[in-house]
Coordinates of C-alpha atoms in Angstrom, one line a residue:
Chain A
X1 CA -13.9 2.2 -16.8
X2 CA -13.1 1.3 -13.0
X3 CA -10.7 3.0 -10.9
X4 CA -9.1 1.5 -8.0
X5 CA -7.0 3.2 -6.3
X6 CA -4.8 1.9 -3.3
X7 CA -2.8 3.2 0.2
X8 CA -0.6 3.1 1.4
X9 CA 2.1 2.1 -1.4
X10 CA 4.4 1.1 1.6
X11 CA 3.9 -0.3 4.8
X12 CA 6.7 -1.2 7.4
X13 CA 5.1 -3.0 10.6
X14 CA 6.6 -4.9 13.3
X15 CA 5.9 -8.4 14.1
X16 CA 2.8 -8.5 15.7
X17 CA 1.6 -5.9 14.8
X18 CA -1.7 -4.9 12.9
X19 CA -1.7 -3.6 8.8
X20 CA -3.9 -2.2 7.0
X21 CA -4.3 -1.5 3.7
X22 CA -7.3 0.5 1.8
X23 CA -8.7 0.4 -1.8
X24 CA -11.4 2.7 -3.1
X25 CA -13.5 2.3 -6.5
X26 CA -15.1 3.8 -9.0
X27 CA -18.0 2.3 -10.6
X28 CA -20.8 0.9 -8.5
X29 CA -21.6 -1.7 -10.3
X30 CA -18.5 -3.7 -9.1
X31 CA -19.8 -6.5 -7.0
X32 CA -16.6 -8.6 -6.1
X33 CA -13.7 -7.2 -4.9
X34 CA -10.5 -10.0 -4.1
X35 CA -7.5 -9.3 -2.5
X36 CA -4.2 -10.9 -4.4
X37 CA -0.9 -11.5 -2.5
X38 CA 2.8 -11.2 -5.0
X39 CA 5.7 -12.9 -3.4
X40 CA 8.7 -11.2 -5.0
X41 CA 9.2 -13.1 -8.9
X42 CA 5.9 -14.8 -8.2
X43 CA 2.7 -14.9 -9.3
X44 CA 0.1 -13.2 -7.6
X45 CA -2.3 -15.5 -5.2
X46 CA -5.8 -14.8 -3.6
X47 CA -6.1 -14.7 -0.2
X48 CA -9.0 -13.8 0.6
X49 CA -12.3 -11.9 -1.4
X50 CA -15.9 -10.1 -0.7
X51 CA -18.8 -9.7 -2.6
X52 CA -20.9 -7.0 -2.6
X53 CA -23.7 -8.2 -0.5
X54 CA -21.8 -8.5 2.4
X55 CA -20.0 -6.2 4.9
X56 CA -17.2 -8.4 6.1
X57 CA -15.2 -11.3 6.0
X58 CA -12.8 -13.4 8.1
X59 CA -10.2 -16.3 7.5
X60 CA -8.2 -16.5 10.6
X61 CA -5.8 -13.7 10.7
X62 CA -7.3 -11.5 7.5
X63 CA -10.2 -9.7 7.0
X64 CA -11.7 -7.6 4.6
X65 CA -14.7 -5.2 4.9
X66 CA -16.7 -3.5 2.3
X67 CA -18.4 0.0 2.6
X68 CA -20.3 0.4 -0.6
X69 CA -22.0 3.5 -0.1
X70 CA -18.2 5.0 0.5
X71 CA -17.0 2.5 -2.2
X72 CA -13.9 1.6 0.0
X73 CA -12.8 -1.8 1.1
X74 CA -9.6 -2.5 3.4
X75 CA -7.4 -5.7 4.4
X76 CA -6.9 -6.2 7.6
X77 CA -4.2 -8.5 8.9
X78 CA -3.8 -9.2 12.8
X79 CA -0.8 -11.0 14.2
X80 CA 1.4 -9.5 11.4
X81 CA 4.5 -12.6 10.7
X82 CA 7.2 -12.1 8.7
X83 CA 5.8 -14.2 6.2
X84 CA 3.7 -12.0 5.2
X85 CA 5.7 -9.4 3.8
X86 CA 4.8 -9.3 0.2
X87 CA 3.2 -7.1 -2.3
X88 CA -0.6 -6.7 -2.0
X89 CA -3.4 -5.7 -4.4
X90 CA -7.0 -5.0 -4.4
X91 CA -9.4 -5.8 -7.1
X92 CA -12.8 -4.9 -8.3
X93 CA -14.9 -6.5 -10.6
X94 CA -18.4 -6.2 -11.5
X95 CA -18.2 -10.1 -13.2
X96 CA -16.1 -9.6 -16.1
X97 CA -12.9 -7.3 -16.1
X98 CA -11.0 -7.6 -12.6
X99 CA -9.1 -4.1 -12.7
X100 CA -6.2 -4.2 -9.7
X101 CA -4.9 -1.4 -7.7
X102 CA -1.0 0.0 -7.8
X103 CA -0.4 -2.3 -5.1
X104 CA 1.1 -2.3 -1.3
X105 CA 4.6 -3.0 -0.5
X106 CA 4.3 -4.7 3.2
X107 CA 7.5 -5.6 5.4
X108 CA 7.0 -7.1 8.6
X109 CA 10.2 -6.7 10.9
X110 CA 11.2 -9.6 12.8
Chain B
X1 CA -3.1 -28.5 -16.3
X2 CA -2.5 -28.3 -13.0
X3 CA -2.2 -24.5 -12.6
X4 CA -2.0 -21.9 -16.0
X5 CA 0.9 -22.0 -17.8
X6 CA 3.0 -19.1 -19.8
X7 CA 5.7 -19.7 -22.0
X8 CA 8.4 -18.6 -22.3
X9 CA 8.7 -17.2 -19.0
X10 CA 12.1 -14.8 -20.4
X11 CA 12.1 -12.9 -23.6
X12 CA 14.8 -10.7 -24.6
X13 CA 13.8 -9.0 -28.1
X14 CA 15.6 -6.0 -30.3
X15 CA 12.8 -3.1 -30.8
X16 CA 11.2 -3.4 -33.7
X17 CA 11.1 -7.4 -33.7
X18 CA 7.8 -9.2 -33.2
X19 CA 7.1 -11.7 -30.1
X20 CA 4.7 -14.3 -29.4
X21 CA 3.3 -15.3 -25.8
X22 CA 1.4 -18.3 -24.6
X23 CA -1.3 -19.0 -22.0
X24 CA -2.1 -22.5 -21.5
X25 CA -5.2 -21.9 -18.9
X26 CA -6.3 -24.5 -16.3
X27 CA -8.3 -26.8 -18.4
X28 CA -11.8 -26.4 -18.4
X29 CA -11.9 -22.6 -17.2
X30 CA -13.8 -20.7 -20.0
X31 CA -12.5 -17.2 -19.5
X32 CA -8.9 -16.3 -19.8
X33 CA -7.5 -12.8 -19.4
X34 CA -4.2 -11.2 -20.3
X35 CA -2.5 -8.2 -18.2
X36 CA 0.7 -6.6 -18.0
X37 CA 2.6 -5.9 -14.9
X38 CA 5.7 -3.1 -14.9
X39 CA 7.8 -2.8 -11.9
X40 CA 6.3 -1.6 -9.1
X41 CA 2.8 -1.5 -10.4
X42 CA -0.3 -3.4 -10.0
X43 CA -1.7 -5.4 -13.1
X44 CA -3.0 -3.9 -15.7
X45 CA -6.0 -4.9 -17.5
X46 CA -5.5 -6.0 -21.4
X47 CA -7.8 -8.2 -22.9
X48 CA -10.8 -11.0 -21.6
X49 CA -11.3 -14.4 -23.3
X50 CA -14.9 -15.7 -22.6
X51 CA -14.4 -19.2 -24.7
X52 CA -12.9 -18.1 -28.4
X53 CA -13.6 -15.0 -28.4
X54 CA -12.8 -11.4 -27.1
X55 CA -15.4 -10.4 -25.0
X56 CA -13.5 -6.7 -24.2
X57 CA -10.3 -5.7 -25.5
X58 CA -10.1 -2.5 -24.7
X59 CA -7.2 -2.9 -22.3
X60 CA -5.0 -3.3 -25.7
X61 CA -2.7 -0.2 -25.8
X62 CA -2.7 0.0 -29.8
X63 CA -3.0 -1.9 -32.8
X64 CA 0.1 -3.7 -32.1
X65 CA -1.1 -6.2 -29.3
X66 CA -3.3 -8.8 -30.8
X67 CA -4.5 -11.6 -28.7
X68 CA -6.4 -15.0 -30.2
X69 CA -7.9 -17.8 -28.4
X70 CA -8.8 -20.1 -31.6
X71 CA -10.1 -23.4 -29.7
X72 CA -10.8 -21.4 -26.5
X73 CA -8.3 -23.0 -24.5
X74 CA -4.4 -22.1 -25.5
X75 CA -4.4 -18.3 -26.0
X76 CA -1.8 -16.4 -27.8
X77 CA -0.2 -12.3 -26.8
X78 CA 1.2 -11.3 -30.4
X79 CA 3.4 -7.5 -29.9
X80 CA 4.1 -6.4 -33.5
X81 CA 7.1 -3.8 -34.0
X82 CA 8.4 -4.3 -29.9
X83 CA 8.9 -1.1 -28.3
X84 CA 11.1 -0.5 -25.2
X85 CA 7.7 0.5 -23.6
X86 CA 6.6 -3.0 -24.0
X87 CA 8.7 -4.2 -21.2
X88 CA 7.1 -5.9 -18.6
X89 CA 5.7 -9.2 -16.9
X90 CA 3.1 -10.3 -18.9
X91 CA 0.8 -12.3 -16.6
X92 CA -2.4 -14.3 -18.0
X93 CA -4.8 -16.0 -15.5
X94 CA -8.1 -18.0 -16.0
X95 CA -11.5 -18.3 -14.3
X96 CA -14.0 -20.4 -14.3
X97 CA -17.4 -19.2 -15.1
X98 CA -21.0 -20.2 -14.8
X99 CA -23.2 -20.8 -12.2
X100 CA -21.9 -20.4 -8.4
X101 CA -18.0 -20.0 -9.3
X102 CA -16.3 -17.6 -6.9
X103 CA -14.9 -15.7 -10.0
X104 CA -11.5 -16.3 -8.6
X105 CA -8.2 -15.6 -11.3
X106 CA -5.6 -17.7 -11.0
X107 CA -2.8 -16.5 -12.5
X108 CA 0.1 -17.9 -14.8
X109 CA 4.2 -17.1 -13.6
X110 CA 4.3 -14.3 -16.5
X111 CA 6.4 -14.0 -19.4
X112 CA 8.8 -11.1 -18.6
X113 CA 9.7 -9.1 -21.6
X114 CA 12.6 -7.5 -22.2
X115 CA 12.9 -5.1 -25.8
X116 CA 16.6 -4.0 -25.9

């Protein structure tokens, strides 16, 4: 089956600043790959996703880009507030299962 | 519904009892999936409703997690013989599928178990 795998497990940026976050997979037939956000004793959101015929994709302060010959993807969030510390997790999927990585801690200090 | 709802969202169980959890999905999605969540880890996969039946359940850890979906909406986690291994958040979420949908989960609050 797929393996995702996901770094860092922690990230500690200041306000502001830039984070990023990388997920790599196994199986190359995955074709969607979402990113989910877990407020602590929440349930986990999406916040953004990309599918496998494109490269990247923006909503205002995220991104996400897709290398599918490297079968990486990362999250990229600019203009780091402290509202976004949370837990994030990468997905892949090729349509079916959705099999998540071990998640990123992210703390952005005020 | 208005989102997918689990019940109960706290069970505390002695090992060896038997626990039931539900998944109401957001009505009219067609798949429905089940995963568990421990502490500090990312979800993982158990078992994929498309409509009433089990499309892959090989996410089940062993023949004591059974899963049904009778009228394909309102599914059903069954744990026989609890385990303190079993505890964890157990998170369903639901999709809709067909033609054009983004594939998007959206996920339920979780049931946290807790075998004493």
């Amino acid at each position: 089956g797929e393996n995702v795998e996901q770094h860092p497990s922690t990230l500690s940026v200041q306000e502001g600043d830039s984070a990023v976050i990388k997920c790599t997979y196994s199986d190359s037939a995955s074709n969607y790959f979402p990113w989910y956000k877990q407020e602590l004793g929440k349930r986990p959101q999406l916040i953004i996703d990309i599918r496998s015929n494109v490269g990247e994709k923006k909503d205002q302060r995220i991104a996400v880009t897709l290398n599918k010959t490297a079968k990486h993807f990362s999250l990229h969030i600019t203009e780091t507030q402290p509202e976004d510390s949370a837990v994030y997790f990468c997905a892949a999927s090729t349509g079916n299962q959705f099999y998540f990585g071990t998640g990123t801690s992210l703390t952005v200090i005020p | 519904g208005a989102g997918v709802s689990q019940t109960p969202s706290n069970k505390v169980t002695e090992k060896g009892k038997y626990v039931e959890l539900r998944c109401d999905p957001i009505s009219g999605h067609t798949a429905l999936y089940w995963y568990r969540q421990s502490l500090g880890q990312g979800p993982e996969f158990l078992i994929y409703f498309q409509g009433t039946g089990a499309a892959d359940d090989s996410g089940l850890p062993n023949d004591r997690f059974f899963a049904v979906r009778p009228e394909g909406s309102v599914s059903t986690l069954k744990i026989q013989r609890t385990e303190r291994g079993d505890s964890a958040v157990y998170l369903c979420a639901s999709s809709a599928r067909g033609r054009g949908n983004t594939g998007e989960l959206f996920f339920g609050e979780g049931s946290r178990l807790t075998v004493l």
